Coordinates of C-alpha atoms in Angstrom, one line a residue:
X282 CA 40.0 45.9 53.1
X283 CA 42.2 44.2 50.5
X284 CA 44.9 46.7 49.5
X285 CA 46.4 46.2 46.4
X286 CA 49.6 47.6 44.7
X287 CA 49.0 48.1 40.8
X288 CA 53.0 48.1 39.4
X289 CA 53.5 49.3 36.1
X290 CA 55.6 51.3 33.5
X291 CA 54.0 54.7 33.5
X292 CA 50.6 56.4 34.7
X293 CA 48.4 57.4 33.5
X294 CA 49.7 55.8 30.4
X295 CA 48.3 57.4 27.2
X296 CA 48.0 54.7 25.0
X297 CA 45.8 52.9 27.5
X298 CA 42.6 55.4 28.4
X299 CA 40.2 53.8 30.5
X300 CA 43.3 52.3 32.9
X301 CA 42.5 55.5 35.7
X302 CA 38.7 54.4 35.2
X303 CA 38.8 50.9 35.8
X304 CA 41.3 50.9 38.7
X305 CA 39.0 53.4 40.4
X306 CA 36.0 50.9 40.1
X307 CA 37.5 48.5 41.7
X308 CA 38.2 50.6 44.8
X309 CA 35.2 51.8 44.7
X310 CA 33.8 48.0 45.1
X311 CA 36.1 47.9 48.2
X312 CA 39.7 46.8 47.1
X313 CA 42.1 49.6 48.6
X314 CA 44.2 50.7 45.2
X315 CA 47.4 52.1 45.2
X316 CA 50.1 52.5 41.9
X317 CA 53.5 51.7 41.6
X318 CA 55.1 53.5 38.6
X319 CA 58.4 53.8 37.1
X320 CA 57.0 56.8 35.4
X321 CA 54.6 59.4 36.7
X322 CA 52.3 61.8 34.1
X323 CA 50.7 64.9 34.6
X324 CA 46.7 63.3 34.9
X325 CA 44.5 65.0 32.8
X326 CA 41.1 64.3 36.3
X327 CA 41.5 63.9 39.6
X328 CA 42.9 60.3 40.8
X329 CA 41.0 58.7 43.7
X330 CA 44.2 56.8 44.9
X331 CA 47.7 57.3 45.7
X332 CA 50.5 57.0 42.7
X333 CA 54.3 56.5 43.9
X334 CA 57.0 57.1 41.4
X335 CA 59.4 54.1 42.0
X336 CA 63.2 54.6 42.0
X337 CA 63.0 58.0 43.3
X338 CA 63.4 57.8 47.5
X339 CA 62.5 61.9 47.5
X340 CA 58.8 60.6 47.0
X341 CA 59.1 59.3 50.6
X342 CA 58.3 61.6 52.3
X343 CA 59.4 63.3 55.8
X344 CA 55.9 62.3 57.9
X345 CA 56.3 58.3 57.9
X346 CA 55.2 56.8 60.4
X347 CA 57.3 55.1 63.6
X348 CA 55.6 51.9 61.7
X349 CA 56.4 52.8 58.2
X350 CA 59.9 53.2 59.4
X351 CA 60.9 50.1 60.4
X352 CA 59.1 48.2 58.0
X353 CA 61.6 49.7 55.6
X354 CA 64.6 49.1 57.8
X355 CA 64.1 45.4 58.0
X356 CA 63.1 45.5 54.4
X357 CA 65.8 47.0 53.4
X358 CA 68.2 45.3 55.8
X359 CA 67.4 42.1 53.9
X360 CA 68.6 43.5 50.8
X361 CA 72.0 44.3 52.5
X362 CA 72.3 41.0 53.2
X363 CA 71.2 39.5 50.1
X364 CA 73.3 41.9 47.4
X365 CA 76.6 40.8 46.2
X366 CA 78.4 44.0 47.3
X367 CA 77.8 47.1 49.8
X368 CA 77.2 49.1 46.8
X369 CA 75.0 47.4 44.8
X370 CA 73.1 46.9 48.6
X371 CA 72.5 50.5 48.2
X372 CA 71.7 51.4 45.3
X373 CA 68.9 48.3 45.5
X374 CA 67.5 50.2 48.4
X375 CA 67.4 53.7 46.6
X376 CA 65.6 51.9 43.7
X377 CA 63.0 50.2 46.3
X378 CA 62.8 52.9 49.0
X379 CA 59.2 54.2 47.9
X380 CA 57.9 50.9 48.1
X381 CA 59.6 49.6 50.9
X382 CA 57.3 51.2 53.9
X383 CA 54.3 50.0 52.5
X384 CA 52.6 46.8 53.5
X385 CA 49.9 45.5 50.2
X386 CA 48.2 42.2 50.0
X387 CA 48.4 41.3 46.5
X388 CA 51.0 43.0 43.7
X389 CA 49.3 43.5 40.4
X390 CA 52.5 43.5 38.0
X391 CA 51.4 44.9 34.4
X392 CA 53.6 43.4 32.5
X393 CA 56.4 40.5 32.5
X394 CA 58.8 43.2 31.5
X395 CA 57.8 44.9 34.6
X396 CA 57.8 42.4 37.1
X397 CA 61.4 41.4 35.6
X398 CA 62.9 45.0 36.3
X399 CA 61.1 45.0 40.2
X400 CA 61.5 40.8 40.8
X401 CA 62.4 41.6 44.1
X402 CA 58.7 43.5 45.4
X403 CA 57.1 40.5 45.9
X404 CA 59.7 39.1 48.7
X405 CA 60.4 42.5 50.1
X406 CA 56.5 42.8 50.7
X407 CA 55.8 39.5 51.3
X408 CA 52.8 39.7 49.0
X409 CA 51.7 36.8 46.1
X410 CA 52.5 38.5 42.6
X411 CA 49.6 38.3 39.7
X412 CA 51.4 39.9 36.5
X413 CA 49.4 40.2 33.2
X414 CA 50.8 38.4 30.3
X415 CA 50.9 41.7 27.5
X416 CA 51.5 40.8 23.6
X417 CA 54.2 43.0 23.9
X418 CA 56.4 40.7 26.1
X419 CA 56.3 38.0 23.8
X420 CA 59.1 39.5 21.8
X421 CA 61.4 38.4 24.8
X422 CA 60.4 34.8 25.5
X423 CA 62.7 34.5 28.0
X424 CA 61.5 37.5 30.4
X425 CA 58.1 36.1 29.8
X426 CA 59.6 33.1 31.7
X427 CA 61.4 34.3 34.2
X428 CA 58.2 36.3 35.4
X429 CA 56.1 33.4 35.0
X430 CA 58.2 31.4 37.5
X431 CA 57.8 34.4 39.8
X432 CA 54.3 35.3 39.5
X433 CA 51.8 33.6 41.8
X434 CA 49.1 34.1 39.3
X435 CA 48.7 35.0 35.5
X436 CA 46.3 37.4 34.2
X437 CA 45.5 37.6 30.4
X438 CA 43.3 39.7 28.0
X439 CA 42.3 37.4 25.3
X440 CA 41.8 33.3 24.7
X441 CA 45.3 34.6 21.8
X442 CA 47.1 35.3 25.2
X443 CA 45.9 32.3 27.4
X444 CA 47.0 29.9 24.2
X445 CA 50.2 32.3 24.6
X446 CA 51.4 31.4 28.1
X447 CA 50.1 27.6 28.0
X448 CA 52.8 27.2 25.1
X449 CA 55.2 29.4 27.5
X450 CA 54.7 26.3 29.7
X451 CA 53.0 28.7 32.4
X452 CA 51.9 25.9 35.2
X453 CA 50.8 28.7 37.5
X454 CA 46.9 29.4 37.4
X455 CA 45.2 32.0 34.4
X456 CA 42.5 34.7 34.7
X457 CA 41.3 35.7 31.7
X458 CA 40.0 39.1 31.6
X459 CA 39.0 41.7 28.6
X460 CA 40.3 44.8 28.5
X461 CA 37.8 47.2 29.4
X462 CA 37.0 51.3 27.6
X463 CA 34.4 53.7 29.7
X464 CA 31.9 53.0 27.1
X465 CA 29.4 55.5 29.0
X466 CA 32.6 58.5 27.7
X467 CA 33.3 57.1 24.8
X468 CA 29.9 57.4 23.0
X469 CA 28.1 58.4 19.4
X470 CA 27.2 61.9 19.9
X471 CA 23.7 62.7 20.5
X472 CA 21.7 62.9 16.9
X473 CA 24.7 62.5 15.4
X474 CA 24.9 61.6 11.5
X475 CA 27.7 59.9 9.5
X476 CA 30.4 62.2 8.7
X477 CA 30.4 64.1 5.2
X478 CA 33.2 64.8 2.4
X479 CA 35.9 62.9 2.3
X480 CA 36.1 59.4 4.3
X481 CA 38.2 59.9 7.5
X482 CA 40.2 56.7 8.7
X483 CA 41.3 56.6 12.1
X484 CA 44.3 54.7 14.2
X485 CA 45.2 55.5 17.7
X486 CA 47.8 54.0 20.0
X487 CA 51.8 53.2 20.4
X488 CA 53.5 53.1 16.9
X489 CA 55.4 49.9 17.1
X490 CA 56.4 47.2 14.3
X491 CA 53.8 45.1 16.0
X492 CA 50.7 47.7 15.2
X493 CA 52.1 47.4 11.2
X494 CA 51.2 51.1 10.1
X495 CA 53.0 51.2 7.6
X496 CA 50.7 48.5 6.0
X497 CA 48.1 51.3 6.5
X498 CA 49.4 53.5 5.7
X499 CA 49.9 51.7 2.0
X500 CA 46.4 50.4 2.4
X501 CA 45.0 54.1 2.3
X502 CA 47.3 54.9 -0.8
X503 CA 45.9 51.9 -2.6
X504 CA 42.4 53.4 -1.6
X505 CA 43.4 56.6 -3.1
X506 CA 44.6 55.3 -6.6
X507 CA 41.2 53.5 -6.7
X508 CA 40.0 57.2 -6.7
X509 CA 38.4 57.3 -2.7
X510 CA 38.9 60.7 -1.2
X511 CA 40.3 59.3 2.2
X512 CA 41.9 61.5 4.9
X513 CA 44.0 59.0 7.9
X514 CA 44.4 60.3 11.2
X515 CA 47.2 58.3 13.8
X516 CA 47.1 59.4 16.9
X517 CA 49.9 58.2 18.8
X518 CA 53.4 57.9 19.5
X519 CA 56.5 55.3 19.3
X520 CA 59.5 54.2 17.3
X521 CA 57.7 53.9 13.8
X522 CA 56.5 57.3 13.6
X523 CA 58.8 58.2 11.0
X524 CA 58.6 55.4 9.1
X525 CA 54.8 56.5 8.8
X526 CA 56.0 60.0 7.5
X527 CA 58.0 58.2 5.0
X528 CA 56.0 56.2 3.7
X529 CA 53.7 58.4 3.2
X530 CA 55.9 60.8 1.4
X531 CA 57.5 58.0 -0.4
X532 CA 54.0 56.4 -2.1
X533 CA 52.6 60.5 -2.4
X534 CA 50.1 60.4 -0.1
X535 CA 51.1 62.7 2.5
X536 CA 48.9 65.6 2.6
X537 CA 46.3 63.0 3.6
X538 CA 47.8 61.4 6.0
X539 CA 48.1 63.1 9.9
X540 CA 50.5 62.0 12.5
X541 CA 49.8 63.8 15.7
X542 CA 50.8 62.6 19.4
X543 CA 48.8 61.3 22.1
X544 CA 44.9 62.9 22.6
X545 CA 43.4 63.5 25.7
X546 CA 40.6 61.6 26.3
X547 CA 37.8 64.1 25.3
X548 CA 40.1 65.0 22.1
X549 CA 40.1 61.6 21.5
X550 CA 36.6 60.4 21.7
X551 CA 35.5 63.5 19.0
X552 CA 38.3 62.5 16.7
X553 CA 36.5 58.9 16.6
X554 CA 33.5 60.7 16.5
X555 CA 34.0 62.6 13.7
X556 CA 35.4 59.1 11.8
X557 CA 33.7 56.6 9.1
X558 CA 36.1 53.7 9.8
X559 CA 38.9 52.3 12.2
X560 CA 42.2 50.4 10.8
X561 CA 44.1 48.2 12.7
X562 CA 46.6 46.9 10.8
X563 CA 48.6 44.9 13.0
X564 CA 51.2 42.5 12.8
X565 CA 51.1 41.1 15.9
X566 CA 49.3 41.3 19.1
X567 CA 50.7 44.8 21.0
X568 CA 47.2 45.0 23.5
X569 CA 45.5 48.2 22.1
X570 CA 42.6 49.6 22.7
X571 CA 42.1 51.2 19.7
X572 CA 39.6 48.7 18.2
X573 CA 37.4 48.7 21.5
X574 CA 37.6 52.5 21.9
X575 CA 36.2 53.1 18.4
X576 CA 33.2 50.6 18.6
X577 CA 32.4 52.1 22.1
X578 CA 32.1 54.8 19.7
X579 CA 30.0 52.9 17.3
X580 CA 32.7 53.3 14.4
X581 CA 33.3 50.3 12.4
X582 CA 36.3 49.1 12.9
X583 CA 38.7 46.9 9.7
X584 CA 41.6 45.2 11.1
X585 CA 43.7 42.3 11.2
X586 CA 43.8 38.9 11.9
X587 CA 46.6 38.9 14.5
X588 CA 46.6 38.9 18.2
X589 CA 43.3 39.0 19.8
X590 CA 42.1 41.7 17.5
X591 CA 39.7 38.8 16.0
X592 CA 38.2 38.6 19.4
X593 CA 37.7 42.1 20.0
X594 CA 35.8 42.7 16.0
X595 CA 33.1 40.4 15.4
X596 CA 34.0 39.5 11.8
X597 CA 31.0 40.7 9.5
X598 CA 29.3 42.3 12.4
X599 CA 31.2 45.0 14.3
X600 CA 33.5 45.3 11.4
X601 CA 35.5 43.3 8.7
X602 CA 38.8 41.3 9.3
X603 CA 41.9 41.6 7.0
X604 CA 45.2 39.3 5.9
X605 CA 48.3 40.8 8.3
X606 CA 51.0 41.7 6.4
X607 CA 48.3 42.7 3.2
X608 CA 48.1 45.8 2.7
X609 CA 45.8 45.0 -0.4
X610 CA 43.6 42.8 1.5
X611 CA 43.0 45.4 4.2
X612 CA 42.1 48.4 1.7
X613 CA 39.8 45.5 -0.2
X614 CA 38.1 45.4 3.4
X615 CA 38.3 49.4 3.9
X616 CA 36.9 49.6 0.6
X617 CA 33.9 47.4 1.1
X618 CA 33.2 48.9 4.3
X619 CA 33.2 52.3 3.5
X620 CA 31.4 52.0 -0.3
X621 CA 28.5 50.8 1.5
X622 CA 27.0 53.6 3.7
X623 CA 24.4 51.0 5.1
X624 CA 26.4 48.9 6.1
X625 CA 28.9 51.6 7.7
X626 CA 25.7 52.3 10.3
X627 CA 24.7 49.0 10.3
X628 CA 28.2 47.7 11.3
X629 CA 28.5 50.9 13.6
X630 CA 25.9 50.2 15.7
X631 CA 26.4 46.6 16.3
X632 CA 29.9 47.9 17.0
X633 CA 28.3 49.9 20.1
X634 CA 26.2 47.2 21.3
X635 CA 29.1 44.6 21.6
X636 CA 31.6 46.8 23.2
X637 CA 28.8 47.8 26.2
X638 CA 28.1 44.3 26.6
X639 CA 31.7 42.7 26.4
X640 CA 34.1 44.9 27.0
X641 CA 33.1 47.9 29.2
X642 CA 35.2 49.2 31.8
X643 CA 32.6 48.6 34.8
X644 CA 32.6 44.7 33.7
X645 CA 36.3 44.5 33.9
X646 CA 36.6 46.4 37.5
X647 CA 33.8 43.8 38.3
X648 CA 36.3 40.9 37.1
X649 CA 39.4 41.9 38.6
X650 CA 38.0 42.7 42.0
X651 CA 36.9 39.3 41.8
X652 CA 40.6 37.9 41.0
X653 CA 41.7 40.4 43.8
X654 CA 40.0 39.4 45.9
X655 CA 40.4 35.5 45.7
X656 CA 44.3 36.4 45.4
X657 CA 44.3 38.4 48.7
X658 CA 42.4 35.6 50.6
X659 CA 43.7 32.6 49.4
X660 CA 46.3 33.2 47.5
X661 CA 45.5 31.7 44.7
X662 CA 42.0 31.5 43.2
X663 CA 42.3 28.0 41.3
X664 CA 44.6 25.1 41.3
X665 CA 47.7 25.4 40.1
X666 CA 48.0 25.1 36.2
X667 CA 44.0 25.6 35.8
X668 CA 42.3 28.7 34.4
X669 CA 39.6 30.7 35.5
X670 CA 37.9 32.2 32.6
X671 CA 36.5 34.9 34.1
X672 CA 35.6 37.5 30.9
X673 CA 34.0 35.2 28.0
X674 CA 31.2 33.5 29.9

């Protein structure tokens, strides 16, 4: 069995539902699983594979195995011989100690900013590195480099990513493959009719400058001066949550517009449900799945033209694409959307229909057990500087 190590910030991670889902498919097609995580949540289901906090040696354990034992040792002998001083020797080994006993054929890094902070994995385990290429490491071109060189294999979620790391200068071989949302969850609700009263605008996800919502936010007060009774919902969390608040207050709008944290999944999906419209108003690519979430849902979704987000909304179709950095053009696209209640169900279910048949989490487990296992085997799956364009066909 291929046994792969999944390395990443924090899990479950709440601004990515569906992550638990799709890494669970893939063991269930045969790839052994196992996460890496500097961060470790309370889960709101049961996980089907083990989750190691990294940079805590308690979460060793006192049962290893004879085995497990001196994997570590020698592991851990070669960072006393390869760090500058005794003391930085040990604390290295404290950060790595979780990992060290473990033996992995292929590390799944999710992000460059990740594989940056634990460069050293892939040597200690002797395992071939594929890290995923995320919009948000593109603010530091230079990490984005560094793991490039170190990776073995790139991994990408959108054609705006792959175009990304070729001008990077990434020689090292590209899989591209969607995101993917448990579209059989996240659902319309059965008989269920477009929602009544006011029009109820929807954002979820991390609330960085790179997701703009302060542009929404000034797109819904544009909406209100036209005389639309429009209530906005953000559900998320991040560094520009105040400056939602205050902007908000600041254009008198903010009775109608809710900030609350993070939803759990079921919480989520019936806020979506209950929704005429989703806004993404980014700036920049910051790999949500906001947009894909919501059209599982079959909610129409207005958004941006940055990042990938034109790949993910069908322009016309699944929903209606907007100037970034407008927030006039974006409530000109809200407006059209939601003055037409045809088109609001026409849009919605065209929305549902595209996110089942390109972006569902059981194609993308599908897709990356297929870059596992090619990884694992051979070590890479294409030539070096070719791409495998695994998700679009």
């Amino acid at each position: 069995m291929t046994r792969v190590a999944f390395v990443t910030e924090r899990f479950p991670d709440p601004a990515r539902p569906g992550q638990v889902d799709w890494l669970a498919a893939v063991q269930a097609r045969g790839i052994g699983v196992e996460v890496f995580a500097e961060q470790v949540g309370e889960p709101d289901r049961p996980i089907p594979f083990a989750v190691r906090a990294l940079g805590r040696g308690r979460t060793w354990g006192a049962r290893e195995n004879a085995v497990g034992l001196g994997r570590a040792w020698a592991r851990a002998h070669y960072l006393l011989r390869e760090a500058p001083s005794p003391k930085q020797a040990v604390r290295a080994i404290a950060r790595y100690l979780p990992a060290l006993r473990h033996s992995v054929d292929l590390l799944h890094f999710d992000s460059a900013h990740v594989l940056a902070r634990w460069r050293l994995l892939p040597k200690l385990l002797e395992a071939p590195a594929l890290v995923t290429l995320r919009g948000a490491d593109l603010a530091d071109e230079d990490v984005c480099r560094s793991a490039l060189c170190v990776a073995d294999h790139v991994l990408v979620a959108s054609r705006h990513l792959l175009a990304e790391a070729e001008r990077l200068g990434c020689a090292k071989p590209i899989s591209v493959v969607p995101e993917g949302v448990g579209t059989d969850f996240f659902c319309p609700a059965a008989g269920s009719e477009p929602p009544s009263g006011a029009y109820r605008l929807i954002s979820c996800g991390e609330l960085t400058w790179q997701t703009g919502p302060e542009f929404a936010v000034q797109a819904v007060a544009l909406l209100v001066k036209r005389g639309l009774n429009v209530e906005y919902c953000v559900a998320g969390d991040g560094d520009m949550r105040e400056a939602v608040l205050y902007t908000a207050a600041e254009l008198g709008i903010l009775n109608r517009v809710r900030v609350c944290s993070y939803l759990a999944a079921e919480a989520l999906r019936d806020s979506l449900r209950q929704c005429n419209a989703y806004v993404a108003a980014n700036v920049a690519e910051d790999d949500g799945v906001g947009p894909l979430l919501a059209q599982a849902c079959g909610v129409p979704v207005v958004c941006t033209d940055a990042g990938a987000l034109p790949e993910m909304v069908e322009d016309g179709v699944t929903g209606l694409l907007a100037k970034r950095r407008d927030a006039w053009d974006l409530a000109e696209k809200l407006a059209a959307v939601l003055g037409n209640p045809g088109q609001l169900t026409a849009k919605g279910l065209r929305a549902r229909w595209r996110a089942r048949a390109l972006f569902s989490t059981s194609q993308r487990a599908e897709r990356m057990a297929l870059v596992y296992g090619a990884l694992s085997s051979a070590r890479v799956a294409v030539g070096a500087g070719q791409t495998a364009r695994i998700g679009y066909g």
